[in-house]
Short mmCIF file of C-alpha atoms in Angstrom, two decimals:
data_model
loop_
_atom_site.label_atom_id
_atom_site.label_comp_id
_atom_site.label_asym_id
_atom_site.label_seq_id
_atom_site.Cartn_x
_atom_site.Cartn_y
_atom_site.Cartn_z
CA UNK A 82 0.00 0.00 0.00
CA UNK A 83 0.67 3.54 -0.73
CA UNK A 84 0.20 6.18 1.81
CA UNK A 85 0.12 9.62 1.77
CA UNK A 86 1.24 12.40 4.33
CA UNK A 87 0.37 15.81 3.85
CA UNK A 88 2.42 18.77 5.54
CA UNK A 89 1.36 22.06 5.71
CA UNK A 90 3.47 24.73 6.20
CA UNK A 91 3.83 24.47 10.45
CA UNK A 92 2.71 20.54 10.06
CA UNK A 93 5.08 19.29 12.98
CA UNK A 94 3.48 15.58 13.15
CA UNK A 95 4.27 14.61 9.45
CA UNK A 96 7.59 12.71 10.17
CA UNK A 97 5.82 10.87 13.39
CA UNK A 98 3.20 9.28 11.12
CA UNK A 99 6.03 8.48 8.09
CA UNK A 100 7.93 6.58 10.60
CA UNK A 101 4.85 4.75 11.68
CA UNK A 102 3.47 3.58 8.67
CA UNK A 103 7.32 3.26 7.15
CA UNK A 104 8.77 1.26 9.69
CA UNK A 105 6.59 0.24 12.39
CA UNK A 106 3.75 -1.28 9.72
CA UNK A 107 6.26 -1.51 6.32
CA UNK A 108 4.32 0.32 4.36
CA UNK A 109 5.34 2.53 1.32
CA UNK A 110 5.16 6.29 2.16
CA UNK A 111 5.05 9.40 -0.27
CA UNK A 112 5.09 12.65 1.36
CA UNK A 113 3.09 15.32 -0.03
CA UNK A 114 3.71 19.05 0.02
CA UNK A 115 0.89 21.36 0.24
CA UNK A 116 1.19 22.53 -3.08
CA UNK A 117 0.80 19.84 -4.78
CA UNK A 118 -2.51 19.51 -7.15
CA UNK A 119 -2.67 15.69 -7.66
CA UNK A 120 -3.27 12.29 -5.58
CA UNK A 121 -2.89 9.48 -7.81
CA UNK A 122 -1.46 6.71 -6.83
CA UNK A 123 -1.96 6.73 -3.11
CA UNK A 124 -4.25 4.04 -1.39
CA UNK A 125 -4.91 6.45 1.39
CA UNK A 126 -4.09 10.04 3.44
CA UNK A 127 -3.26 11.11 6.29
CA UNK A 128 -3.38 14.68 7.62
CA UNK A 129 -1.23 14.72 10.51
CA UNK A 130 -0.66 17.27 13.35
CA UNK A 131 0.73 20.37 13.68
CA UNK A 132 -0.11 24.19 13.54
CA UNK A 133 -0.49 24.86 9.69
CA UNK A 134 -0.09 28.64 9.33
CA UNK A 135 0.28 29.42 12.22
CA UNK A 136 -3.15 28.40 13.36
CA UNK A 137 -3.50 32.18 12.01
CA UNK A 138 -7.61 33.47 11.96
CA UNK A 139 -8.30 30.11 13.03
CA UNK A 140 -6.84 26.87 13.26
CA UNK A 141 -6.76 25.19 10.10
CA UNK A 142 -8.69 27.56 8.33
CA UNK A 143 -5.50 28.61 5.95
CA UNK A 144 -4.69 25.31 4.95
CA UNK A 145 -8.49 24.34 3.99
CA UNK A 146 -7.44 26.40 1.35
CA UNK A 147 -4.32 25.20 -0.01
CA UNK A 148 -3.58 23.53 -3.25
CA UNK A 149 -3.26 20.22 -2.67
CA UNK A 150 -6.99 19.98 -0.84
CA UNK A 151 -8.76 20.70 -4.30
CA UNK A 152 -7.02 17.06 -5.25
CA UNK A 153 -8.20 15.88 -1.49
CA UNK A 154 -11.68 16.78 -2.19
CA UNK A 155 -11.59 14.45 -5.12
CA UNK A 156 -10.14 11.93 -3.15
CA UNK A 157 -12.36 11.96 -0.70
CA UNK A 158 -15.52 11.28 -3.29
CA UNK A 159 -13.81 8.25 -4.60
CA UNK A 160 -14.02 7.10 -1.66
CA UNK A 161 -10.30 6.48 -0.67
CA UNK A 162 -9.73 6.41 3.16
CA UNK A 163 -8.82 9.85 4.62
CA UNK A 164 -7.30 10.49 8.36
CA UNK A 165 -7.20 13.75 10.29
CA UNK A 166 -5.16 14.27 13.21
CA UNK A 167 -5.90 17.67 15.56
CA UNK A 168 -4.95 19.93 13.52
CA UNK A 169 -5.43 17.84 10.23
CA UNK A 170 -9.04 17.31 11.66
CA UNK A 171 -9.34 21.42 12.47
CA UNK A 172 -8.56 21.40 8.32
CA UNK A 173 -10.96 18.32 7.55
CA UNK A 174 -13.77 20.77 9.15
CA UNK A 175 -12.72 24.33 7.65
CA UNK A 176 -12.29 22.54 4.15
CA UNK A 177 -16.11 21.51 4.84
CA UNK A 178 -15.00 17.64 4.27
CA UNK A 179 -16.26 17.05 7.90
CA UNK A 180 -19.38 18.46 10.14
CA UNK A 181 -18.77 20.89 12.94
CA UNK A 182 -16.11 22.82 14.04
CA UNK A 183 -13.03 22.69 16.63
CA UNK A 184 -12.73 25.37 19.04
CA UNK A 185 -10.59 26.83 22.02
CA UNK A 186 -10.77 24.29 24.47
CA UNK A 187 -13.35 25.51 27.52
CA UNK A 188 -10.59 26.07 29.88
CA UNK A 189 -8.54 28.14 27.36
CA UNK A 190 -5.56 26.25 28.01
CA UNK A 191 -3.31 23.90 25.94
CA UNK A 192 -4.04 20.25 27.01
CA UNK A 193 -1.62 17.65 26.68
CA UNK A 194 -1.91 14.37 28.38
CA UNK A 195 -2.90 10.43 27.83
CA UNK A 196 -6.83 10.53 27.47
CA UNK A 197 -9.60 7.25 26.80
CA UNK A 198 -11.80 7.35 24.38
CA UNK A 199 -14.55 4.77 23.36
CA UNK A 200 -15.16 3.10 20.44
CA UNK A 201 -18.64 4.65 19.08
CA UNK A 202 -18.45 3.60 15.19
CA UNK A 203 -16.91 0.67 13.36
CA UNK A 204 -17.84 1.06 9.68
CA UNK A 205 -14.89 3.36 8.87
CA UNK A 206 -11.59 1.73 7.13
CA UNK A 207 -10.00 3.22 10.35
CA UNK A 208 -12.31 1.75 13.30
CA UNK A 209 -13.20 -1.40 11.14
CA UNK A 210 -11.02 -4.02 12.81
CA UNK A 211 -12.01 -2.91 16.66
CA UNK A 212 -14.82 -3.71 18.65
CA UNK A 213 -18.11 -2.04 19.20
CA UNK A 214 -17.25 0.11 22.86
CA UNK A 215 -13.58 -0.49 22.97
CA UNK A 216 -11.71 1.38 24.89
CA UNK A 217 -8.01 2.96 23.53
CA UNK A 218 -5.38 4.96 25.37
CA UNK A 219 -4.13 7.96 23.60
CA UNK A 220 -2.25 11.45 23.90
CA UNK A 221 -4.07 14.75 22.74
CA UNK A 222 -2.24 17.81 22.83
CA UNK A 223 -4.13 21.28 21.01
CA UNK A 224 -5.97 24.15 22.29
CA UNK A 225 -9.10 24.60 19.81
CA UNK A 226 -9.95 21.04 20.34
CA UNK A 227 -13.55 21.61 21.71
CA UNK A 228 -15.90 19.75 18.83
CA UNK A 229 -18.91 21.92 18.65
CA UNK A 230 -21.97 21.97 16.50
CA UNK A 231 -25.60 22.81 16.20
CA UNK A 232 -27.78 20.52 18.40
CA UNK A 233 -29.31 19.35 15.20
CA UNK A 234 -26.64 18.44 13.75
CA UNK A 235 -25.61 16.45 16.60
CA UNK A 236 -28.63 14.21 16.63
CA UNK A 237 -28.40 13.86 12.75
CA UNK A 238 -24.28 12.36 13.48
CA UNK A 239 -25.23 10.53 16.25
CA UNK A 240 -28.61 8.76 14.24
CA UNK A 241 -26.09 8.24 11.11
CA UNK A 242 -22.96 6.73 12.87
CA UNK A 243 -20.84 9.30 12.14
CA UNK A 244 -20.10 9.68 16.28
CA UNK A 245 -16.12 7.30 15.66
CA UNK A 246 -14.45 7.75 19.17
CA UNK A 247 -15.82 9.42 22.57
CA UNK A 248 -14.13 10.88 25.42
CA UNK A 249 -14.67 8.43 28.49
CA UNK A 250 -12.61 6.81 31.48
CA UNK A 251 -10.66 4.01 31.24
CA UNK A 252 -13.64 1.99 32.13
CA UNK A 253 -15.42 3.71 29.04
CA UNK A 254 -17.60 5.30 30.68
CA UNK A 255 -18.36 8.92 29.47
CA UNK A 256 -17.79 11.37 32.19
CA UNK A 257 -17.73 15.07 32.61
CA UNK A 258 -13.83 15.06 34.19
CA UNK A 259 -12.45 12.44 31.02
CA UNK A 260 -13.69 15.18 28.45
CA UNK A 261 -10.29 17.02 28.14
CA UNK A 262 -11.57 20.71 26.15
CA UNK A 263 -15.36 20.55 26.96
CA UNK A 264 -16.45 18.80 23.31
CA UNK A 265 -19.98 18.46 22.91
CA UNK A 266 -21.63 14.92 24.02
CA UNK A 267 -17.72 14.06 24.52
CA UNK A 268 -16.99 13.81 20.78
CA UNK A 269 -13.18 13.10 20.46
CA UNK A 270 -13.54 11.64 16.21
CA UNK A 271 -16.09 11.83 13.36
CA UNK A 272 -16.46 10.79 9.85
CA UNK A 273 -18.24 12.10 7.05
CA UNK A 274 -21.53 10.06 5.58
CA UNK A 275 -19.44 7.52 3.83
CA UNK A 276 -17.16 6.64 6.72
CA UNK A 277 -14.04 6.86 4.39
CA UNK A 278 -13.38 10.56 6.09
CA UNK A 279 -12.52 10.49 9.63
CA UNK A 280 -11.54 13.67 12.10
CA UNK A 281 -9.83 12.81 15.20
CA UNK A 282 -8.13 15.03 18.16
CA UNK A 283 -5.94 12.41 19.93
CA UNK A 284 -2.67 11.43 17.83
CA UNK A 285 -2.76 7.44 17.11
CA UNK A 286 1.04 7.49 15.38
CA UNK A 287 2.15 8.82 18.89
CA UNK A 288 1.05 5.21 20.69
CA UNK A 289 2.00 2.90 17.71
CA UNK A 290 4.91 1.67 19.58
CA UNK A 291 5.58 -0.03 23.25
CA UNK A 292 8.20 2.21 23.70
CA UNK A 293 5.48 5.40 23.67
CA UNK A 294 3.91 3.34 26.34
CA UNK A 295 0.67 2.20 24.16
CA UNK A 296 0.23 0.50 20.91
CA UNK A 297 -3.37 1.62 21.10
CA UNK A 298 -3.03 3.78 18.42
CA UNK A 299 -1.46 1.15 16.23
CA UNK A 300 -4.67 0.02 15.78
CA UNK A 301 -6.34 1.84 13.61
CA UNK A 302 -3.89 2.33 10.82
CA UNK A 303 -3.68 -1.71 11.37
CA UNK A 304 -7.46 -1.91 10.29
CA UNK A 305 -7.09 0.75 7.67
CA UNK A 306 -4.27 -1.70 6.17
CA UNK A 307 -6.87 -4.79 6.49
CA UNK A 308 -9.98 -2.80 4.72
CA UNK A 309 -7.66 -1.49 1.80
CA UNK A 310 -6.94 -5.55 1.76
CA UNK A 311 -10.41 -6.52 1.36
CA UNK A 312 -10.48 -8.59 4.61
#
C-alpha cells in the first residue's frame, strides 16, 4: 500500500506518522507538500498534526485552502480512506470535508496528556477491525480542540454513525472530568456520511509503539491496512 502524508506549512506531526506507517507497519510512504494539485497513486491520506499557518484566523482555516486539498476533495468522493489528526481534523472541518467545528478548548488552556476514548463507530476503514465500545489509550495535545456543533446536527451524526471515538474513562464510561476541552456529548472523532473521512483530536502514530507506552493507536492504521486488503 501507498500512503500519503500531507504537511502544511507548520505541520510538525508529518515525520511521526512516516515513521509509523514506514517502519513500524512496512508500508510505502510518499510525502506530499501542500502545493501539490494531484493524488494518484496513493491508497490512502493522512493529515497529521501540527499548527499549519500558524493556526493564524483560526486553526486550520489557511490550509483548507491550499492547493493540494482541491485534489483531497476528489479523493475523498472516490471514496479512498482519509485520516485527520488535531490539527489535520481542524482542516478536515474548515475545508467543509467534515461536520462541525473545533474550538478553544473551555478552559482556554493547551491540554496535553494520555486521554480514553470509546469506540462509538466501526464502519470506517480506520475503526473497522475494533470492537463495538472499545476502549483505547491515547495522547491529545491542542488548544481549539472543543468539537462543537448545532444541536441538530448532533442528533443527525449521532442517528447516522458518524459519532467514531468518545471521550470516556478508562472503564469507558463517558464522564464530565475524562472530556479534556469541553467537546460536545464528549466527541473526540467523526467521519463524514461515507465513513471513508474520519476527524480525530488524539494522535494514534504517537502510541503505535511499546516504547510510547501504548500501541493503542497502532490500531487503527492496522485496520485501515486490512480494509484497503479486502479482509
Amino acid at each position: 500500500m501507498i500512503w500519503g502524508v500531507v504537511a502544511f506549512p507548520g505541520s510538525n506531526c508529518d515525520r511521526d506518522c512516516a515513521h509509523v506507517l514506514r517502519h513500524v507497519l512496512g508500508q510505502d510512504v510518499r510525502q506530499v507538500w501542500y502545493e501539490e494539485r494531484a493524488l494518484e497513486g496513493l491508497d490512502a491520506v493522512v493529515l497529521p498534526g501540527g499548527f499549519s499557518y500558524g493556526d493564524y484566523l483560526r486553526a486550520g482555516a489557511i490550509a483548507a485552502t491550499a492547493p493540494v486539498m482541491t485534489a483531497l476533495r476528489a479523493a475523498a468522493d472516490r471514496g479512498l480512506p482519509i485520516l485527520g489528526i488535531c490539527n489535520g481534523f481542524q482542516i478536515l472541518t474548515e475545508a467543509g470535508l467534515l461536520p462541525g467545528a473545533l474550538l478553544h478548548n473551555r478552559t482556554l488552556r493547551f491540554v496535553c496528556r494520555d486521554v480514553w476514548v470509546r469506540t462509538e463507530c466501526v464502519r470506517t476503514p480506520f475503526t473497522r477491525g475494533l470492537r463495538p465500545g472499545q476502549v483505547l489509550r491515547l495522547p491529545v495535545a491542542h488548544a481549539e480542540g472543543r468539537y462543537l456543533a448545532p444541536p441538530p446536527m448532533l442528533r443527525a451524526l449521532e442517528r447516522k454513525r458518524q459519532v467514531v471515538f468518545r471521550y470516556c474513562d478508562p472503564a469507558g464510561r463517558v464522564r464530565p472530568r475524562a472530556n479534556p476541552n469541553g467537546s460536545a456529548r464528549a466527541i473526540a472523532a467523526v467521519c463524514n456520511a461515507a465513513g471513508n473521512v474520519v476527524g480525530m483530536m488524539p494522535h494514534p502514530e504517537r502510541a503505535a509503539e511499546g516504547v510510547l507506552g501504548s500501541e493503542d493507536g497502532r490500531s487503527l492504521f492496522e485496520s485501515a491496512l486490512r480494509s484497503l486488503a479486502g479482509e
